[in-house]
mmCIF file of C-alpha atoms and ligand atoms in Angstrom:
data_model
loop_
_atom_site.group_PDB
_atom_site.id
_atom_site.type_symbol
_atom_site.label_atom_id
_atom_site.label_comp_id
_atom_site.label_asym_id
_atom_site.label_seq_id
_atom_site.Cartn_x
_atom_site.Cartn_y
_atom_site.Cartn_z
ATOM 1 C CA MET R 1 -46.579 5.087 -20.113
ATOM 2 C CA ASN R 2 -45.119 8.520 -20.680
ATOM 3 C CA ASN R 3 -45.853 9.468 -17.091
ATOM 4 C CA ARG R 4 -44.119 6.342 -15.861
ATOM 5 C CA ARG R 5 -41.147 7.003 -18.101
ATOM 6 C CA ASP R 6 -40.935 10.589 -16.893
ATOM 7 C CA PHE R 7 -41.169 9.475 -13.291
ATOM 8 C CA LEU R 8 -38.399 6.963 -13.767
ATOM 9 C CA LYS R 9 -36.199 9.452 -15.537
ATOM 10 C CA ASN R 10 -36.648 11.834 -12.638
ATOM 11 C CA ALA R 11 -36.096 9.066 -10.148
ATOM 12 C CA SER R 12 -32.734 7.972 -11.454
ATOM 13 C CA LEU R 13 -31.414 11.037 -13.201
ATOM 14 C CA LEU R 14 -31.283 14.446 -11.735
ATOM 15 C CA THR R 15 -33.017 17.197 -13.668
ATOM 16 C CA ALA R 16 -31.629 18.611 -16.878
ATOM 17 C CA ALA R 17 -31.415 21.986 -15.188
ATOM 18 C CA GLY R 18 -29.528 20.427 -12.302
ATOM 19 C CA LEU R 19 -27.239 18.643 -14.709
ATOM 20 C CA LEU R 20 -26.432 21.833 -16.562
ATOM 21 C CA ALA R 21 -25.948 23.815 -13.387
ATOM 22 C CA GLY R 22 -24.217 20.916 -11.640
ATOM 23 C CA LYS R 23 -26.117 21.877 -8.497
ATOM 24 C CA ALA R 24 -28.562 19.072 -7.783
ATOM 25 C CA GLY R 25 -25.812 16.484 -7.824
ATOM 26 C CA SER R 26 -23.529 18.587 -5.690
ATOM 27 C CA ILE R 27 -26.161 18.800 -2.972
ATOM 28 C CA HIS R 28 -26.721 15.061 -3.209
ATOM 29 C CA ALA R 29 -23.002 14.355 -3.075
ATOM 30 C CA ALA R 30 -22.528 16.703 -0.156
ATOM 31 C CA ASN R 31 -25.260 14.922 1.808
ATOM 32 C CA ALA R 32 -23.685 11.546 1.141
ATOM 33 C CA ALA R 33 -20.223 12.818 1.991
ATOM 34 C CA SER R 34 -21.352 14.079 5.399
ATOM 35 C CA ALA R 35 -23.155 10.840 6.314
ATOM 36 C CA PRO R 36 -21.498 8.423 8.747
ATOM 37 C CA ILE R 37 -19.979 5.150 7.646
ATOM 38 C CA VAL R 38 -22.743 2.580 8.209
ATOM 39 C CA SER R 39 -20.900 -0.624 7.489
ATOM 40 C CA ALA R 40 -17.336 -1.810 7.633
ATOM 41 C CA LYS R 41 -18.182 -4.726 5.363
ATOM 42 C CA LYS R 42 -18.997 -2.990 2.120
ATOM 43 C CA ARG R 43 -18.099 -5.026 -0.924
ATOM 44 C CA LEU R 44 -16.489 -2.353 -3.088
ATOM 45 C CA GLY R 45 -15.279 -3.563 -6.446
ATOM 46 C CA LEU R 46 -12.878 -1.853 -8.839
ATOM 47 C CA GLN R 47 -12.318 -2.217 -12.573
ATOM 48 C CA ILE R 48 -8.499 -2.043 -12.667
ATOM 49 C CA TYR R 49 -8.543 -0.179 -15.995
ATOM 50 C CA SER R 50 -9.299 2.821 -13.738
ATOM 51 C CA LEU R 51 -5.690 2.819 -12.490
ATOM 52 C CA GLN R 52 -4.136 2.600 -15.936
ATOM 53 C CA ARG R 53 -0.339 2.085 -15.737
ATOM 54 C CA GLU R 54 -0.192 3.311 -12.137
ATOM 55 C CA LEU R 55 -1.092 -0.178 -10.890
ATOM 56 C CA TYR R 56 2.055 -1.619 -12.419
ATOM 57 C CA ASP R 57 4.591 0.613 -10.582
ATOM 58 C CA ASN R 58 4.412 -1.759 -7.637
ATOM 59 C CA ILE R 59 1.515 -4.193 -7.848
ATOM 60 C CA PRO R 60 1.708 -5.673 -4.308
ATOM 61 C CA GLU R 61 1.841 -2.244 -2.655
ATOM 62 C CA ARG R 62 -0.853 -0.799 -4.901
ATOM 63 C CA MET R 63 -3.119 -3.759 -4.120
ATOM 64 C CA LYS R 64 -2.655 -3.228 -0.386
ATOM 65 C CA GLU R 65 -3.525 0.445 -0.781
ATOM 66 C CA LEU R 66 -6.707 -0.519 -2.625
ATOM 67 C CA ASN R 67 -7.672 -2.819 0.213
ATOM 68 C CA LYS R 68 -7.162 0.004 2.730
ATOM 69 C CA MET R 69 -9.477 2.213 0.666
ATOM 70 C CA GLY R 70 -12.257 -0.392 1.020
ATOM 71 C CA TYR R 71 -11.981 -2.320 -2.229
ATOM 72 C CA ILE R 72 -12.166 -6.089 -1.924
ATOM 73 C CA HIS R 73 -13.230 -7.163 -5.419
ATOM 74 C CA LEU R 74 -11.398 -6.603 -8.681
ATOM 75 C CA GLU R 75 -12.451 -6.763 -12.276
ATOM 76 C CA LEU R 76 -9.462 -7.260 -14.546
ATOM 77 C CA ALA R 77 -8.573 -5.573 -17.815
ATOM 78 C CA GLY R 78 -5.557 -6.357 -19.944
ATOM 79 C CA TYR R 79 -5.754 -10.159 -20.178
ATOM 80 C CA GLY R 80 -3.883 -11.733 -23.077
ATOM 81 C CA LYS R 81 -2.422 -15.224 -23.497
ATOM 82 C CA GLY R 82 -2.163 -16.105 -19.830
ATOM 83 C CA LYS R 83 -0.968 -12.676 -18.758
ATOM 84 C CA ILE R 84 -2.507 -9.574 -17.247
ATOM 85 C CA SER R 85 -0.688 -6.673 -18.920
ATOM 86 C CA ASN R 86 2.476 -8.755 -19.260
ATOM 87 C CA VAL R 87 2.337 -10.100 -15.704
ATOM 88 C CA ASP R 88 1.882 -13.860 -15.400
ATOM 89 C CA MET R 89 -1.771 -14.287 -14.473
ATOM 90 C CA MET R 90 -1.159 -16.695 -11.578
ATOM 91 C CA GLU R 91 1.429 -14.323 -10.091
ATOM 92 C CA PHE R 92 -1.138 -11.585 -10.499
ATOM 93 C CA ARG R 93 -3.708 -13.700 -8.664
ATOM 94 C CA LYS R 94 -1.283 -14.337 -5.807
ATOM 95 C CA MET R 95 -0.464 -10.633 -5.404
ATOM 96 C CA THR R 96 -4.202 -9.910 -5.381
ATOM 97 C CA GLU R 97 -4.997 -12.483 -2.713
ATOM 98 C CA ASP R 98 -1.979 -11.554 -0.584
ATOM 99 C CA ALA R 99 -3.475 -8.062 -0.365
ATOM 100 C CA GLY R 100 -6.893 -9.371 0.708
ATOM 101 C CA LEU R 101 -8.499 -8.784 -2.698
ATOM 102 C CA LYS R 102 -10.371 -11.202 -4.925
ATOM 103 C CA ILE R 103 -10.594 -11.324 -8.707
ATOM 104 C CA VAL R 104 -14.309 -11.535 -9.458
ATOM 105 C CA SER R 105 -14.502 -10.553 -13.103
ATOM 106 C CA SER R 106 -12.415 -9.831 -16.188
ATOM 107 C CA HIS R 107 -12.987 -7.758 -19.327
ATOM 108 C CA VAL R 108 -11.911 -9.519 -22.478
ATOM 109 C CA ASN R 109 -12.486 -8.797 -26.154
ATOM 110 C CA PRO R 110 -12.056 -11.864 -28.341
ATOM 111 C CA THR R 111 -9.374 -11.833 -31.013
ATOM 112 C CA ILE R 112 -8.467 -14.199 -33.817
ATOM 113 C CA GLU R 113 -5.208 -14.933 -35.608
ATOM 114 C CA GLY R 114 -4.103 -11.862 -37.541
ATOM 115 C CA VAL R 115 -6.852 -9.595 -36.132
ATOM 116 C CA PRO R 116 -5.798 -8.332 -32.705
ATOM 117 C CA PHE R 117 -8.704 -5.886 -32.435
ATOM 118 C CA LEU R 118 -11.674 -7.802 -33.780
ATOM 119 C CA MET R 119 -14.733 -5.650 -34.437
ATOM 120 C CA GLU R 120 -16.163 -7.049 -37.693
ATOM 121 C CA TYR R 121 -17.939 -10.346 -37.113
ATOM 122 C CA LYS R 122 -18.815 -12.773 -39.887
ATOM 123 C CA LYS R 123 -20.463 -16.164 -39.454
ATOM 124 C CA GLU R 124 -17.358 -17.898 -40.841
ATOM 125 C CA ILE R 125 -15.149 -16.792 -37.955
ATOM 126 C CA LEU R 126 -17.397 -18.246 -35.242
ATOM 127 C CA PRO R 127 -15.213 -21.391 -34.868
ATOM 128 C CA GLN R 128 -12.057 -19.261 -34.432
ATOM 129 C CA VAL R 129 -13.755 -16.995 -31.908
ATOM 130 C CA SER R 130 -15.031 -20.080 -30.061
ATOM 131 C CA GLU R 131 -11.468 -21.387 -29.792
ATOM 132 C CA TYR R 132 -10.433 -18.059 -28.301
ATOM 133 C CA TRP R 133 -13.176 -18.270 -25.670
ATOM 134 C CA LYS R 134 -12.303 -21.867 -24.776
ATOM 135 C CA ALA R 135 -8.668 -20.986 -23.984
ATOM 136 C CA THR R 136 -9.632 -17.730 -22.272
ATOM 137 C CA ALA R 137 -12.361 -19.307 -20.133
ATOM 138 C CA ALA R 138 -9.943 -22.059 -19.036
ATOM 139 C CA ASP R 139 -7.416 -19.417 -17.933
ATOM 140 C CA HIS R 140 -10.031 -17.427 -16.062
ATOM 141 C CA ALA R 141 -11.299 -20.523 -14.272
ATOM 142 C CA LYS R 142 -7.721 -20.853 -12.949
ATOM 143 C CA LEU R 143 -7.898 -17.236 -11.778
ATOM 144 C CA GLY R 144 -10.993 -18.075 -9.717
ATOM 145 C CA CYS R 145 -13.092 -15.627 -11.737
ATOM 146 C CA LYS R 146 -16.893 -15.564 -11.577
ATOM 147 C CA TYR R 147 -17.591 -13.467 -14.682
ATOM 148 C CA LEU R 148 -15.967 -13.131 -18.074
ATOM 149 C CA VAL R 149 -17.261 -9.925 -19.648
ATOM 150 C CA GLN R 150 -17.032 -8.680 -23.227
ATOM 151 C CA PRO R 151 -16.684 -4.900 -22.978
ATOM 152 C CA MET R 152 -16.747 -3.632 -26.578
ATOM 153 C CA MET R 153 -19.542 -3.816 -29.112
ATOM 154 C CA PRO R 154 -18.738 -5.606 -32.359
ATOM 155 C CA THR R 155 -19.850 -3.650 -35.413
ATOM 156 C CA CYS R 156 -23.664 -3.639 -35.705
ATOM 157 C CA ARG R 157 -24.697 -1.635 -38.775
ATOM 158 C CA THR R 158 -27.957 -3.494 -39.352
ATOM 159 C CA TYR R 159 -30.547 -5.390 -37.331
ATOM 160 C CA ASP R 160 -29.423 -8.668 -38.892
ATOM 161 C CA GLU R 161 -25.808 -7.932 -38.004
ATOM 162 C CA ALA R 162 -26.891 -7.384 -34.377
ATOM 163 C CA LEU R 163 -28.707 -10.749 -34.432
ATOM 164 C CA MET R 164 -25.541 -12.432 -35.733
ATOM 165 C CA VAL R 165 -23.550 -10.834 -32.899
ATOM 166 C CA CYS R 166 -26.099 -12.347 -30.475
ATOM 167 C CA ASP R 167 -25.222 -15.794 -31.880
ATOM 168 C CA PHE R 168 -21.568 -15.120 -30.988
ATOM 169 C CA PHE R 169 -22.589 -14.006 -27.478
ATOM 170 C CA ASN R 170 -24.687 -17.158 -26.972
ATOM 171 C CA GLU R 171 -21.774 -19.312 -28.094
ATOM 172 C CA ALA R 172 -19.374 -17.475 -25.751
ATOM 173 C CA GLY R 173 -21.914 -17.931 -22.957
ATOM 174 C CA LYS R 174 -22.102 -21.657 -23.592
ATOM 175 C CA ILE R 175 -18.315 -22.036 -23.508
ATOM 176 C CA CYS R 176 -17.997 -19.934 -20.335
ATOM 177 C CA LYS R 177 -20.761 -21.903 -18.624
ATOM 178 C CA GLU R 178 -18.998 -25.170 -19.400
ATOM 179 C CA ALA R 179 -15.878 -23.712 -17.735
ATOM 180 C CA GLY R 180 -17.898 -22.701 -14.656
ATOM 181 C CA LEU R 181 -17.999 -18.980 -15.533
ATOM 182 C CA ILE R 182 -20.778 -16.508 -16.263
ATOM 183 C CA TYR R 183 -20.466 -14.681 -19.580
ATOM 184 C CA GLY R 184 -21.552 -11.044 -19.566
ATOM 185 C CA TYR R 185 -21.759 -8.131 -21.949
ATOM 186 C CA HIS R 186 -20.813 -4.570 -20.901
ATOM 187 C CA ASN R 187 -22.324 -1.549 -22.652
ATOM 188 C CA HIS R 188 -21.041 1.853 -23.648
ATOM 189 C CA HIS R 189 -23.319 4.493 -25.179
ATOM 190 C CA MET R 190 -23.314 3.159 -28.758
ATOM 191 C CA GLU R 191 -25.558 0.240 -27.742
ATOM 192 C CA PHE R 192 -28.401 2.741 -27.465
ATOM 193 C CA GLN R 193 -28.346 3.538 -31.183
ATOM 194 C CA ARG R 194 -31.398 2.188 -32.979
ATOM 195 C CA LEU R 195 -31.600 -0.352 -35.781
ATOM 196 C CA ILE R 196 -34.725 -1.012 -37.815
ATOM 197 C CA LYS R 197 -36.007 -4.549 -38.134
ATOM 198 C CA PRO R 198 -36.250 -5.621 -41.798
ATOM 199 C CA GLY R 199 -39.814 -4.969 -42.945
ATOM 200 C CA ASP R 200 -40.448 -2.249 -40.365
ATOM 201 C CA GLU R 201 -38.866 0.570 -42.428
ATOM 202 C CA ASN R 202 -42.202 2.115 -43.357
ATOM 203 C CA LYS R 203 -44.121 1.048 -40.286
ATOM 204 C CA ASN R 204 -46.739 3.568 -39.257
ATOM 205 C CA GLN R 205 -45.905 4.657 -35.740
ATOM 206 C CA ASN R 206 -46.095 7.418 -33.185
ATOM 207 C CA PRO R 207 -44.170 10.335 -34.767
ATOM 208 C CA TRP R 208 -42.799 11.276 -31.341
ATOM 209 C CA MET R 209 -41.090 7.929 -30.941
ATOM 210 C CA PRO R 210 -37.880 7.084 -32.808
ATOM 211 C CA LEU R 211 -38.040 4.214 -35.250
ATOM 212 C CA GLY R 212 -36.295 0.925 -34.545
ATOM 213 C CA ASP R 213 -34.909 -0.894 -31.522
ATOM 214 C CA GLN R 214 -31.945 0.036 -29.375
ATOM 215 C CA ILE R 215 -29.064 -2.397 -29.889
ATOM 216 C CA GLU R 216 -28.876 -3.131 -26.141
ATOM 217 C CA ASP R 217 -32.524 -4.236 -26.280
ATOM 218 C CA ILE R 218 -31.858 -6.400 -29.344
ATOM 219 C CA PHE R 219 -29.002 -8.037 -27.419
ATOM 220 C CA ILE R 220 -31.167 -8.644 -24.340
ATOM 221 C CA ALA R 221 -34.077 -10.035 -26.399
ATOM 222 C CA ASN R 222 -31.981 -12.330 -28.581
ATOM 223 C CA THR R 223 -29.491 -13.870 -26.161
ATOM 224 C CA ASP R 224 -30.212 -16.897 -24.002
ATOM 225 C CA PRO R 225 -30.832 -15.844 -20.364
ATOM 226 C CA SER R 226 -29.218 -19.074 -19.185
ATOM 227 C CA LEU R 227 -25.988 -18.211 -21.059
ATOM 228 C CA VAL R 228 -25.633 -14.419 -21.272
ATOM 229 C CA CYS R 229 -25.981 -11.764 -18.582
ATOM 230 C CA PHE R 230 -25.460 -8.017 -18.739
ATOM 231 C CA GLU R 231 -23.107 -5.778 -16.816
ATOM 232 C CA LEU R 232 -24.836 -2.419 -16.971
ATOM 233 C CA ASP R 233 -22.518 0.593 -17.076
ATOM 234 C CA VAL R 234 -24.762 3.183 -15.462
ATOM 235 C CA TYR R 235 -22.777 6.170 -16.758
ATOM 236 C CA TRP R 236 -22.734 5.053 -20.375
ATOM 237 C CA THR R 237 -26.434 4.155 -20.141
ATOM 238 C CA VAL R 238 -27.162 7.777 -19.242
ATOM 239 C CA ARG R 239 -24.835 9.019 -21.972
ATOM 240 C CA GLY R 240 -26.849 6.847 -24.355
ATOM 241 C CA GLY R 241 -29.997 8.761 -23.346
ATOM 242 C CA ASN R 242 -31.407 6.056 -21.096
ATOM 243 C CA ASP R 243 -32.147 5.628 -17.417
ATOM 244 C CA PRO R 244 -30.188 2.889 -15.633
ATOM 245 C CA LEU R 245 -32.961 2.582 -13.050
ATOM 246 C CA GLU R 246 -35.445 1.810 -15.802
ATOM 247 C CA TYR R 247 -33.136 -0.924 -17.123
ATOM 248 C CA LEU R 248 -32.761 -2.411 -13.642
ATOM 249 C CA LEU R 249 -36.550 -2.452 -13.227
ATOM 250 C CA LYS R 250 -37.154 -3.915 -16.689
ATOM 251 C CA HIS R 251 -34.445 -6.589 -16.633
ATOM 252 C CA PRO R 252 -33.920 -7.834 -13.078
ATOM 253 C CA ASP R 253 -33.216 -11.319 -14.406
ATOM 254 C CA ARG R 254 -30.630 -10.238 -17.003
ATOM 255 C CA ILE R 255 -28.493 -7.550 -15.338
ATOM 256 C CA LYS R 256 -26.171 -9.304 -12.890
ATOM 257 C CA ALA R 257 -23.442 -6.723 -12.308
ATOM 258 C CA LEU R 258 -22.953 -2.956 -12.587
ATOM 259 C CA HIS R 259 -20.263 -0.493 -13.513
ATOM 260 C CA ILE R 260 -20.541 2.353 -11.028
ATOM 261 C CA LYS R 261 -19.188 5.337 -12.840
ATOM 262 C CA ASP R 262 -19.600 9.101 -13.147
ATOM 263 C CA THR R 263 -17.913 11.667 -15.386
ATOM 264 C CA ALA R 264 -14.963 11.476 -12.958
ATOM 265 C CA ILE R 265 -15.220 11.155 -9.139
ATOM 266 C CA LEU R 266 -18.445 9.422 -8.124
ATOM 267 C CA GLY R 267 -21.257 11.703 -7.050
ATOM 268 C CA GLN R 268 -19.678 14.950 -8.167
ATOM 269 C CA SER R 269 -21.211 15.627 -11.572
ATOM 270 C CA GLY R 270 -24.877 15.503 -10.593
ATOM 271 C CA LEU R 271 -25.518 13.311 -13.609
ATOM 272 C CA LEU R 272 -26.505 10.174 -11.715
ATOM 273 C CA ASN R 273 -28.574 9.452 -8.641
ATOM 274 C CA PHE R 274 -26.506 6.666 -7.121
ATOM 275 C CA GLU R 275 -28.839 6.273 -4.152
ATOM 276 C CA ASN R 276 -31.702 5.117 -6.368
ATOM 277 C CA ILE R 277 -29.382 2.955 -8.443
ATOM 278 C CA PHE R 278 -27.933 1.176 -5.382
ATOM 279 C CA ASN R 279 -31.364 0.747 -3.784
ATOM 280 C CA GLN R 280 -32.688 -0.972 -6.911
ATOM 281 C CA MET R 281 -29.487 -2.952 -7.353
ATOM 282 C CA TYR R 282 -29.932 -4.487 -3.894
ATOM 283 C CA LYS R 283 -33.657 -5.092 -4.533
ATOM 284 C CA ASN R 284 -32.674 -7.029 -7.666
ATOM 285 C CA GLY R 285 -30.248 -9.122 -5.620
ATOM 286 C CA ILE R 286 -27.157 -7.765 -7.424
ATOM 287 C CA ARG R 287 -24.080 -7.872 -5.197
ATOM 288 C CA ASP R 288 -21.313 -7.367 -7.750
ATOM 289 C CA TYR R 289 -20.402 -3.896 -8.920
ATOM 290 C CA PHE R 290 -17.183 -2.269 -10.028
ATOM 291 C CA VAL R 291 -16.117 1.354 -9.778
ATOM 292 C CA GLU R 292 -14.730 2.684 -13.022
ATOM 293 C CA LEU R 293 -12.843 5.922 -13.577
ATOM 294 C CA GLU R 294 -11.694 7.391 -16.872
ATOM 295 C CA ASN R 295 -8.859 9.906 -17.094
ATOM 296 C CA MET R 296 -8.717 12.230 -14.117
ATOM 297 C CA PRO R 297 -9.548 15.731 -15.377
ATOM 298 C CA ASP R 298 -7.692 17.740 -12.717
ATOM 299 C CA GLY R 299 -4.094 16.509 -13.038
ATOM 300 C CA ARG R 300 -4.248 14.310 -9.941
ATOM 301 C CA SER R 301 -3.322 10.639 -10.231
ATOM 302 C CA GLN R 302 -5.756 7.874 -11.114
ATOM 303 C CA PHE R 303 -4.995 6.399 -7.719
ATOM 304 C CA GLU R 304 -6.179 9.532 -5.950
ATOM 305 C CA GLY R 305 -9.344 9.457 -8.041
ATOM 306 C CA VAL R 306 -10.029 5.820 -7.212
ATOM 307 C CA LYS R 307 -9.477 6.668 -3.525
ATOM 308 C CA ASP R 308 -12.008 9.504 -3.687
ATOM 309 C CA CYS R 309 -14.540 7.175 -5.372
ATOM 310 C CA ALA R 310 -14.072 4.641 -2.566
ATOM 311 C CA ALA R 311 -14.466 7.359 0.075
ATOM 312 C CA TYR R 312 -17.768 8.418 -1.530
ATOM 313 C CA LEU R 313 -19.126 4.858 -1.428
ATOM 314 C CA MET R 314 -17.779 4.088 2.055
ATOM 315 C CA LYS R 315 -19.548 7.145 3.436
ATOM 316 C CA ALA R 316 -22.765 6.757 1.437
ATOM 317 C CA PRO R 317 -25.486 5.318 3.704
ATOM 318 C CA PHE R 318 -27.187 3.653 0.720
ATOM 319 C CA VAL R 319 -24.152 1.433 0.015
ATOM 320 C CA LYS R 320 -24.389 -1.648 2.203
HETATM 321 MG MG1 MG N 401 -17.661 0.603 -17.940
#
């Protein structure tokens, strides 16, 4: 088991020494960058959060530029009451389609009256949260969306709290399914914290292994596969001390989409082996993935960063 784990870690992550030196990834990135473009029909997707406010300078022009870079699929951020960051959502859809792009997914955190940033779940608010999902799913069906994805983890201080959150996810999944959408959950690194199942506090176990279950695993085990899928953020999975390749191998039926992300520009940090991740993604039959970029560290614009990420994927022979 340990050997398999070690093999997988090495397969998907580059070595710790390489990570610290930043060398292994640089070699890998350089190889990919020098490879010829193998397909003109790559299905690059972008999480629009990556562009921050830069998208809203001139949405139609920005959309066209994205299309020229190779992006054809978008995952939205900023939905609220029929608008995408204060732009009417149907106007937003039109601008997207006029530029040859398609809205495939949208990140949405549920809110309730008086709590705009809802993190603390209690059983009593399930009906209010359900109402939110009903209205939001109806809007996203109009947008032609395939996925509706919850991107932030509600507070999970205990195992039982995590199980209650799973009930909310299952309910959201049911509502989305009725609207013709697939409900998904997107991870950061905090989902890889461990919670101990009640009764297991003093369980005799291997002293080398940490006690408890990772929250991501509790979510996967306690949500209905017919209602809830997972959008694995490969970068945050690594930051949480886990191997995205291992998750793809373990849960081919649950992970339906990926966030393709690095510390900044894809392929430059040496932290992730995107070739192995893409190979396994295709083996699992996953076709939907979205590039994500946090703040650019070098003073260049988000748009330039997103362009560099697209160039990396367009040149990479392992991206089909
Ligand atoms: Mg992400």
